[in-house]
Tab-separated table of C-alpha atoms (C1' of nucleotides) in Angstrom:
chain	number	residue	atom	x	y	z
A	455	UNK	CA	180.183	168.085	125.797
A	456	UNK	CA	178.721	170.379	122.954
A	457	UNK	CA	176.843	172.414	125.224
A	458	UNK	CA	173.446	171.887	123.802
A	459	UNK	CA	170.784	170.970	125.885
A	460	UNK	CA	170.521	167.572	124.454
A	461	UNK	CA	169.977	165.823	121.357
A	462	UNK	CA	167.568	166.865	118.848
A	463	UNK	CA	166.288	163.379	118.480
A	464	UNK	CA	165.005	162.959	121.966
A	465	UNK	CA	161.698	161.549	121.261
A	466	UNK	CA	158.940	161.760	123.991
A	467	UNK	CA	156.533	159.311	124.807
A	468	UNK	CA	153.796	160.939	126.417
A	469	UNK	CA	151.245	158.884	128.010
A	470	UNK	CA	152.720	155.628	125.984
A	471	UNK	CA	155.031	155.695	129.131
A	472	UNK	CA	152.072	155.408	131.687
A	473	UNK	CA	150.233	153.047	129.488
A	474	UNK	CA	150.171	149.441	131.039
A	475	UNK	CA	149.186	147.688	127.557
A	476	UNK	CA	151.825	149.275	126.019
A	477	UNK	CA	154.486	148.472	128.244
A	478	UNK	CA	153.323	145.164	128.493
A	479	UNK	CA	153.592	144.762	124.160
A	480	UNK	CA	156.934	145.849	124.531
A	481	UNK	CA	158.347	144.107	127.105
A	482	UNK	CA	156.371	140.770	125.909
A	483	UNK	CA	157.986	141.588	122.084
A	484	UNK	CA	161.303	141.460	123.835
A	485	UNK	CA	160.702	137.822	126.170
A	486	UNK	CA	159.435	136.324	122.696
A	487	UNK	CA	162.251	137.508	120.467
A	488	UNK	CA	164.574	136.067	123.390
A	489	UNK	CA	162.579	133.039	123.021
A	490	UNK	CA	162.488	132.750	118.868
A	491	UNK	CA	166.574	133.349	119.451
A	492	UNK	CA	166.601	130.667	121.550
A	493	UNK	CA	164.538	127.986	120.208
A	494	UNK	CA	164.163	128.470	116.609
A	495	UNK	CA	166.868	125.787	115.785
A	496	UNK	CA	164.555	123.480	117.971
A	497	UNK	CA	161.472	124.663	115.741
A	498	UNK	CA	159.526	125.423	118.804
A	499	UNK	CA	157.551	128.526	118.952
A	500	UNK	CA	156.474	130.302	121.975
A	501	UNK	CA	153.181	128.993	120.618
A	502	UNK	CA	154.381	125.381	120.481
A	503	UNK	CA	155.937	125.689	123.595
A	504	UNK	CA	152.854	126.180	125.676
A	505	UNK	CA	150.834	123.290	123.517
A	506	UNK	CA	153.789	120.937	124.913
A	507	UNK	CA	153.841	121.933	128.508
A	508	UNK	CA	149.783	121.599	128.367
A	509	UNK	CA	150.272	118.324	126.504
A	510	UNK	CA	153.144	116.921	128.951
A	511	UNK	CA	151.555	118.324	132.226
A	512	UNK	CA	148.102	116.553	131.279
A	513	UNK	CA	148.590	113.676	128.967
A	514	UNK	CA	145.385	111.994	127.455
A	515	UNK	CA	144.160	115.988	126.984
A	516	UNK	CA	141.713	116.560	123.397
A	517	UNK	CA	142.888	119.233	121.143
A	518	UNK	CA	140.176	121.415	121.700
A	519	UNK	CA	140.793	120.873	126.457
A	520	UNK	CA	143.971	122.656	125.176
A	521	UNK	CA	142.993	124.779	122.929
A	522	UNK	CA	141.052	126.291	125.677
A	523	UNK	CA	143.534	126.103	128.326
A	524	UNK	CA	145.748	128.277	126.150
A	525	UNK	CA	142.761	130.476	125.607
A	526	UNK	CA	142.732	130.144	121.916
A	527	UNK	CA	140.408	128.957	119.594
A	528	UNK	CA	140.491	124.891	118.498
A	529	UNK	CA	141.322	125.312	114.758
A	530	UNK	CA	144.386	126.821	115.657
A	531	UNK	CA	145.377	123.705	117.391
A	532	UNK	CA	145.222	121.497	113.697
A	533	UNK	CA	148.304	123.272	112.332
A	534	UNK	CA	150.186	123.317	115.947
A	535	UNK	CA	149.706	119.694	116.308
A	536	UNK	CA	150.356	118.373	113.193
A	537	UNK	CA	154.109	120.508	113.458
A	538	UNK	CA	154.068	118.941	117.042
A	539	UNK	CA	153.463	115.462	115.626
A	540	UNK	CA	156.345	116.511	112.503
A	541	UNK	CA	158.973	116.681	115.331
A	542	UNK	CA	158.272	113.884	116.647
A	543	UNK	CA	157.534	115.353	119.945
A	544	UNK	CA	153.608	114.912	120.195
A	545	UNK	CA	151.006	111.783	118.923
A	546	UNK	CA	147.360	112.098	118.405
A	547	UNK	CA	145.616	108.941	119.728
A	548	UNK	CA	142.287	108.151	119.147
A	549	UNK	CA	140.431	109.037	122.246
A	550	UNK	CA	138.356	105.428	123.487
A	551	UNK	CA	135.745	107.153	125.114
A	552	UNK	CA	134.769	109.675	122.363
A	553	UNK	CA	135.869	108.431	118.615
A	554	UNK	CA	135.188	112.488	117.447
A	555	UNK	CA	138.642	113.571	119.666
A	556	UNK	CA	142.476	112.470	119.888
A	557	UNK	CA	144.380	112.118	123.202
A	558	UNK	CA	147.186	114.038	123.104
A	559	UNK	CA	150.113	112.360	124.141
A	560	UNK	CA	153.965	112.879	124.167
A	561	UNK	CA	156.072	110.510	122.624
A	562	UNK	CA	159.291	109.122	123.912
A	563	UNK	CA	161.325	111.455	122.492
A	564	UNK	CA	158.929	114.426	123.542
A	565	UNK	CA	159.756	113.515	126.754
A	566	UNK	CA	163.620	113.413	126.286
A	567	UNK	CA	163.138	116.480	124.006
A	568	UNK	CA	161.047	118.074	127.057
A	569	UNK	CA	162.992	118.314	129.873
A	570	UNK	CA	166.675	119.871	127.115
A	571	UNK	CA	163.399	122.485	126.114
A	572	UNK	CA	162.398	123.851	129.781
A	573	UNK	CA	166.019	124.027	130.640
A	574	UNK	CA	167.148	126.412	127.691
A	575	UNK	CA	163.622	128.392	128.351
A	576	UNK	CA	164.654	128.578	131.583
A	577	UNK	CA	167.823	129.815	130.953
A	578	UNK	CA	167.042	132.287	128.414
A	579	UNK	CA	164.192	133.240	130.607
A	580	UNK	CA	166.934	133.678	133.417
A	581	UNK	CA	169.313	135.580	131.257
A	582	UNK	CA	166.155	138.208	130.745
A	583	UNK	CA	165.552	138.169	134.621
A	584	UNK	CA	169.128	139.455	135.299
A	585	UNK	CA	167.262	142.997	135.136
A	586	UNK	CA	164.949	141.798	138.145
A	587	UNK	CA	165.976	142.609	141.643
A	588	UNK	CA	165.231	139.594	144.504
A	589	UNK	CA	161.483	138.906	144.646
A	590	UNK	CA	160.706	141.283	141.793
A	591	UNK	CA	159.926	138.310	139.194
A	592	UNK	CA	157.475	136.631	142.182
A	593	UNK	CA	155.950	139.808	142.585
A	594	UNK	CA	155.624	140.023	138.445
A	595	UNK	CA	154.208	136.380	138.270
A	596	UNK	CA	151.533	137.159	140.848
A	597	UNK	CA	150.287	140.475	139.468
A	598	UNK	CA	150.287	139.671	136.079
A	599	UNK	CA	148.081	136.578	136.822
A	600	UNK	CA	145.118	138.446	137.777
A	601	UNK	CA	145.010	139.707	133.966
A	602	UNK	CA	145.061	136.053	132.656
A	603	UNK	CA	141.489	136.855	131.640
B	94	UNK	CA	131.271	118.866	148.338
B	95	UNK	CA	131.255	115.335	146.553
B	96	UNK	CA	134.029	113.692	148.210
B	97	UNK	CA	136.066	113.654	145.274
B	98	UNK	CA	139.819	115.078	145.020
B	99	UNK	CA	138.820	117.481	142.842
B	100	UNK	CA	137.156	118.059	138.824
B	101	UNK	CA	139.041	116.195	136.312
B	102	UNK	CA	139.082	118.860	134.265
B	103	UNK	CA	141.396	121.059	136.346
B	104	UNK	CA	144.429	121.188	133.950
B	105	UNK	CA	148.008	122.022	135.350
B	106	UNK	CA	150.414	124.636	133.525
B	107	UNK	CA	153.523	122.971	134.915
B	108	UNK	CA	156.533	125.828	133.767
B	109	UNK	CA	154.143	127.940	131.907
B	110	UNK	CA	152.555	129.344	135.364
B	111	UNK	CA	155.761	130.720	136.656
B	112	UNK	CA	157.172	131.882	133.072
B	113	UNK	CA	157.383	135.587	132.665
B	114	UNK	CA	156.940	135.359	129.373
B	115	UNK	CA	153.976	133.560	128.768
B	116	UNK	CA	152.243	135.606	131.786
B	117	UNK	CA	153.181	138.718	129.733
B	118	UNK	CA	151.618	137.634	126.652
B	119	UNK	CA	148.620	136.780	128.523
B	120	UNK	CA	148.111	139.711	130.258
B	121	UNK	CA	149.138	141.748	126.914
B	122	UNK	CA	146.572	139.974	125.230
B	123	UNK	CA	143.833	141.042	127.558
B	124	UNK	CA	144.996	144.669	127.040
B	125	UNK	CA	144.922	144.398	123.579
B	126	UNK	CA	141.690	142.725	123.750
B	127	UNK	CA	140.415	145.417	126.235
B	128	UNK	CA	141.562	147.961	123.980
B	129	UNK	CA	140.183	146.602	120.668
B	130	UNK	CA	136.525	146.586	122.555
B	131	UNK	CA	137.040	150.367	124.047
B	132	UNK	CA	138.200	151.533	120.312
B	133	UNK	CA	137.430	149.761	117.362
B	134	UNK	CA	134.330	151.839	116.592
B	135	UNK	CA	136.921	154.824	116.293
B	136	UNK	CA	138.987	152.670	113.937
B	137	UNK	CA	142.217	153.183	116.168
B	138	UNK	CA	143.739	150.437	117.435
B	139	UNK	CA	146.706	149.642	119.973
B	140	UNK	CA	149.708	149.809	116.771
B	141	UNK	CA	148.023	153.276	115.610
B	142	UNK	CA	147.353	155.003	118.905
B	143	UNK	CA	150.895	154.060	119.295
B	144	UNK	CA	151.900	156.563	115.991
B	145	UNK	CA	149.418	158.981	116.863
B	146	UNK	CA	150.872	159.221	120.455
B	147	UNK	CA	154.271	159.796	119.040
B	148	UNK	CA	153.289	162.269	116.641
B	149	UNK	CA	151.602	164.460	118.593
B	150	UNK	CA	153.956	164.641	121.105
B	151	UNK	CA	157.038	164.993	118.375
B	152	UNK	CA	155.141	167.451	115.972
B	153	UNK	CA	157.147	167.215	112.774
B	154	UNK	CA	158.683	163.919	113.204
B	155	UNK	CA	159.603	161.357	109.502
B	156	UNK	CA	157.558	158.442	109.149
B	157	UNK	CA	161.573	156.620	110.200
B	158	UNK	CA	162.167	158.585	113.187
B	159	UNK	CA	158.375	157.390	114.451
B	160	UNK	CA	159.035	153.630	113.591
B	161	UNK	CA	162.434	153.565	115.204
B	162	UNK	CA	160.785	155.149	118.418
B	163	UNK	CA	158.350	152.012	118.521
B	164	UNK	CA	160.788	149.630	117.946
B	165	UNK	CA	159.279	148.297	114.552
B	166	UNK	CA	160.349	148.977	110.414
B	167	UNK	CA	159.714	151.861	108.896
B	168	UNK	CA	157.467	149.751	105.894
B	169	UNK	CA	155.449	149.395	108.229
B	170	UNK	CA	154.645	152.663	108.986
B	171	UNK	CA	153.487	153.142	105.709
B	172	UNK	CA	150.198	151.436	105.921
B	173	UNK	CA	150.126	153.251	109.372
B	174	UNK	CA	149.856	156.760	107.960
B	175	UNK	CA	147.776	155.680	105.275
B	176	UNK	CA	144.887	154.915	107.521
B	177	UNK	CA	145.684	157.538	110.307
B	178	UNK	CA	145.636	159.903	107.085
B	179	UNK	CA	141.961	158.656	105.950
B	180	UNK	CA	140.737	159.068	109.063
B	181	UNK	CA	142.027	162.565	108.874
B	182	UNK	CA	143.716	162.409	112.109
B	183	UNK	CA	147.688	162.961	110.860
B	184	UNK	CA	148.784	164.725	107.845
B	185	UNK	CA	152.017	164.231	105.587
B	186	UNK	CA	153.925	167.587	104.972
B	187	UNK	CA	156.383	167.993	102.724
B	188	UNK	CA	159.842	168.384	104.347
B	189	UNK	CA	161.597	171.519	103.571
B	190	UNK	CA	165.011	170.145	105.021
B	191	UNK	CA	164.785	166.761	103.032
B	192	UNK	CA	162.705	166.306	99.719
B	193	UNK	CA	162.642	162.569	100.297
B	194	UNK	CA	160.840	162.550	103.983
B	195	UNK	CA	157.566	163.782	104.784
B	196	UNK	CA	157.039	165.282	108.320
B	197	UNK	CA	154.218	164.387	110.176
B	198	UNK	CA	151.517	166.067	112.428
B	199	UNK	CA	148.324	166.309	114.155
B	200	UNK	CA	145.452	167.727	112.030
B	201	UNK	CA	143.056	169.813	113.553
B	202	UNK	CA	140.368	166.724	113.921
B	203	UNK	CA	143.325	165.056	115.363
B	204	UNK	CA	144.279	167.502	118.252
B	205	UNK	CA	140.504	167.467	119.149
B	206	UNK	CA	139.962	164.281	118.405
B	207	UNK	CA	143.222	162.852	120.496
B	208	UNK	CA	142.255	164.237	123.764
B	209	UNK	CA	138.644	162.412	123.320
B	210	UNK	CA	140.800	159.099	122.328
B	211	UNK	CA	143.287	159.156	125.555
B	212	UNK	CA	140.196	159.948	127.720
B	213	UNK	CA	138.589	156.759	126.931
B	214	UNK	CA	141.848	154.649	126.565
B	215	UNK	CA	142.771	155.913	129.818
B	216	UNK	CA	139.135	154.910	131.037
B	217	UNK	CA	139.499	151.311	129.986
B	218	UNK	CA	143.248	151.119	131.334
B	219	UNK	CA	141.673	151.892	134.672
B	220	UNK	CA	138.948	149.602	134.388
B	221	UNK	CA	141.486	146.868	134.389
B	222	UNK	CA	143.704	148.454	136.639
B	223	UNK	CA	140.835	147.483	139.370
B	224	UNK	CA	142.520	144.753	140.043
B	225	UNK	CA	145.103	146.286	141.221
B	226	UNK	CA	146.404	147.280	144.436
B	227	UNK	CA	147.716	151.143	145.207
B	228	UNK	CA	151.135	151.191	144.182
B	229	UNK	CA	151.407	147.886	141.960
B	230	UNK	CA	151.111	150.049	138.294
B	231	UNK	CA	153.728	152.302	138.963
B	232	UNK	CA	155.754	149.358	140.075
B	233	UNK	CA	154.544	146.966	137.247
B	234	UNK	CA	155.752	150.111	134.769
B	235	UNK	CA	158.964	150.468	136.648
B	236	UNK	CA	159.909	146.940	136.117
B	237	UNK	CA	158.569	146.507	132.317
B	238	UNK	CA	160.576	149.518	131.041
B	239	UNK	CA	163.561	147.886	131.902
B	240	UNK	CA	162.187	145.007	129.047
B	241	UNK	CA	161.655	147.511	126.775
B	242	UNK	CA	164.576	146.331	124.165
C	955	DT	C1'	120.915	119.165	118.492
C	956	DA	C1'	125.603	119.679	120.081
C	957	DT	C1'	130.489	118.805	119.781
C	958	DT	C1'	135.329	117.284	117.667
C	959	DG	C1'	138.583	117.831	114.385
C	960	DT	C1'	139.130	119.799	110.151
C	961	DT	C1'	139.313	122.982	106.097
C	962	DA	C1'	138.903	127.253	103.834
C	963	DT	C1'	139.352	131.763	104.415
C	964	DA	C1'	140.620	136.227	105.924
C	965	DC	C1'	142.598	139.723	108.663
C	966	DT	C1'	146.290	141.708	111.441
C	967	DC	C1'	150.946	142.329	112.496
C	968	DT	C1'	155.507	142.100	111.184
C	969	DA	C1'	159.732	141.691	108.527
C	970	DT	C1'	162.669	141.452	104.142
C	971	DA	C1'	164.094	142.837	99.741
C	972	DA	C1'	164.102	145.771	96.004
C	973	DC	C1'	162.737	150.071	93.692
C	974	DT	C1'	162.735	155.574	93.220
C	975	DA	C1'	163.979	159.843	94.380
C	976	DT	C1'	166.633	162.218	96.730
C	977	DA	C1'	170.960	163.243	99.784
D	272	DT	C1'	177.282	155.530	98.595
D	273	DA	C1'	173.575	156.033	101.802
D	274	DT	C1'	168.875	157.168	103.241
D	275	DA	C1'	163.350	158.028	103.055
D	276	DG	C1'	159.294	156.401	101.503
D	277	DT	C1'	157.247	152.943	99.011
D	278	DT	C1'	155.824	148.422	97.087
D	279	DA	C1'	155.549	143.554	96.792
D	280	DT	C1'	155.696	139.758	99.287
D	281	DA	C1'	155.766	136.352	102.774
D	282	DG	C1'	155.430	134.488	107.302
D	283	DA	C1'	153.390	134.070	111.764
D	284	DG	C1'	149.303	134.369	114.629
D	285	DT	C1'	144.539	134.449	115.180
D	286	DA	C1'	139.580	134.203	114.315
D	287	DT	C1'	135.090	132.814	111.834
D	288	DA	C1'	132.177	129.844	109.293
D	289	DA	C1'	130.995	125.601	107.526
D	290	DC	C1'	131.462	120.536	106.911
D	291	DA	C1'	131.650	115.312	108.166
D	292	DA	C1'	131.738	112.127	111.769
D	293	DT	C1'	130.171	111.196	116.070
D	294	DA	C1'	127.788	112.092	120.474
DNA sequence: TATTGTTATACTCTATAACTATA
DNA sequence: TATAGTTATAGAGTATAACAATA
C-alpha cells in the first residue's frame, strides 16, 4: 500500500464500456488472434477456415454460393481458393451444368486434413470458453445470431 | 408447399454455426457496418471514435498511453491523430513533463461536437439493439469484457 | 441481358522495424 | 540504455469496376 487513491494511469472508458460494437471488436480481435496462434502453422486463416467448412458441409457448391454464404463478395473467393487448392485441401471442378462456375470440392486429404482442423478449433475455441459459465456460450451463440445480418 | 424436402439452395454451416468466434465476427461486422452508415458523413469511424472516446474522457493523455488503452501500436495512432486533428476535433499539446510526447485533448469543436457524435452512435446501437430482449445487452457486455485480452 | 470467375485496383486496418529527439 | 512520436513498409482483409466466356 502507498496510500494513494490509485494509480495515475487508470484510464476510463466512458461509454466504450456500454458500447456493444466495441465490445464485440475486442472480444472478436481476441477469438481470432487465438485462432491465427493456433492455426497459422496449418496456413489456415479464420477466413479459410469458414471457406472449408462451407466447402465440406456442401460439396459441389460454386465460388460465388459461398462467397455469399460467408457474406462476402465473390472476388474475394479467387485468392482464398486458389491458397485452398495450394494446400491441397480444396479442387475446383468444372461445374457440368454451367461451364461459367467450378464445383467446389474437398480433396482426399481435405477431408483427412478436416476433421485434425475442427478438433484444434475446437479446442482452442474451448480453451477461450473456460471464461464462460454453464449455458453462457448457448446463450452467446443464440443472441449473437440474430445480428448475422 | 411443393412437396419437396426443401430448396436446394439451403446451405449448412456445419461447426461454423455453433463457433463463437465466427458468430462474433459476424455480428461485429454488422456493427461496424451499422456504424460506418450512421457516421461516415462525419468522417469518424469505429477505430477513431474509439481515440476520441479515450481522449475525452483522459484529457491530457500521450498518443502511447491511448494506443495501449485500445489494445493496438502506438504507429498507429499516428495516422489517428492526424485525421482527428484535420477535422479539428483533438489537438496535440506540447508536454511540459516530457519534450518527446505530445498530450492530447478535446478542442472546443470537439467537446461540442462529441456529445452530437455519441447521440447518434448511441441511436444506431439501439436500433440494433431491437432485437434484443430486456436484459440480454447488459448480459452480452458482461460476458464480452471478460474477452477483452 | 445477366451471371461466373477473374483481374486490376484501392482502401482500411494492423503490425514491424528503424530513425530522431529526448529521457 | 530506454522511450515517444514518426516514417516506411508490408501484410491481411475487403470492396468496386471491368473483362471474357457462357448462360
Amino acid at each position: 500500500m502507498d496510500g494513494s487513491t490509485g494509480p495515475a494511469d487508470e484510464i476510463s472508458f466512458g461509454v466504450l464500456g456500454e458500447m456493444l460494437g466495441y465490445r464485440l471488436r475486442r472480444a472478436q480481435l481476441t477469438f481470432f488472434n487465438n485462432f491465427s496462434t493456433a492455426c497459422s502453422d496449418l496456413g489456415v486463416s479464420p477466413g479459410l477456415f469458414g471457406v472449408l467448412v462451407i466447402a465440406k458441409e456442401n460439396p459441389g457448391l460454386t465460388q460465388t454460393a459461398v462467397a455469399q454464404a460467408l457474406g462476402n463478395d465473390r472476388s474475394a473467393m479467387v485468392a482464398a481458393v486458389d491458397r485452398l487448392e495450394k494446400l491441397d485441401l480444396i479442387e475446383r471442378r468444372p461445374s457440368k451444368k454451367d461451364r461459367r462456375s467450378y464445383a467446389l470440392y474437398l480433396t482426399d486429404h481435405g477431408q483427412k486434413f478436416y476433421k485434425e482442423l475442427v478438433d484444434r478449433v475446437a479446442a482452442h475455441e474451448d480453451k477461450l470458453c473456460e471464461r464462460l459459465k454453464p449455458g453462457e456460450k448457448e446463450l452467446l451463440l443464440e443472441i449473437l445470431s440474430r445480428f448475422a445480418s
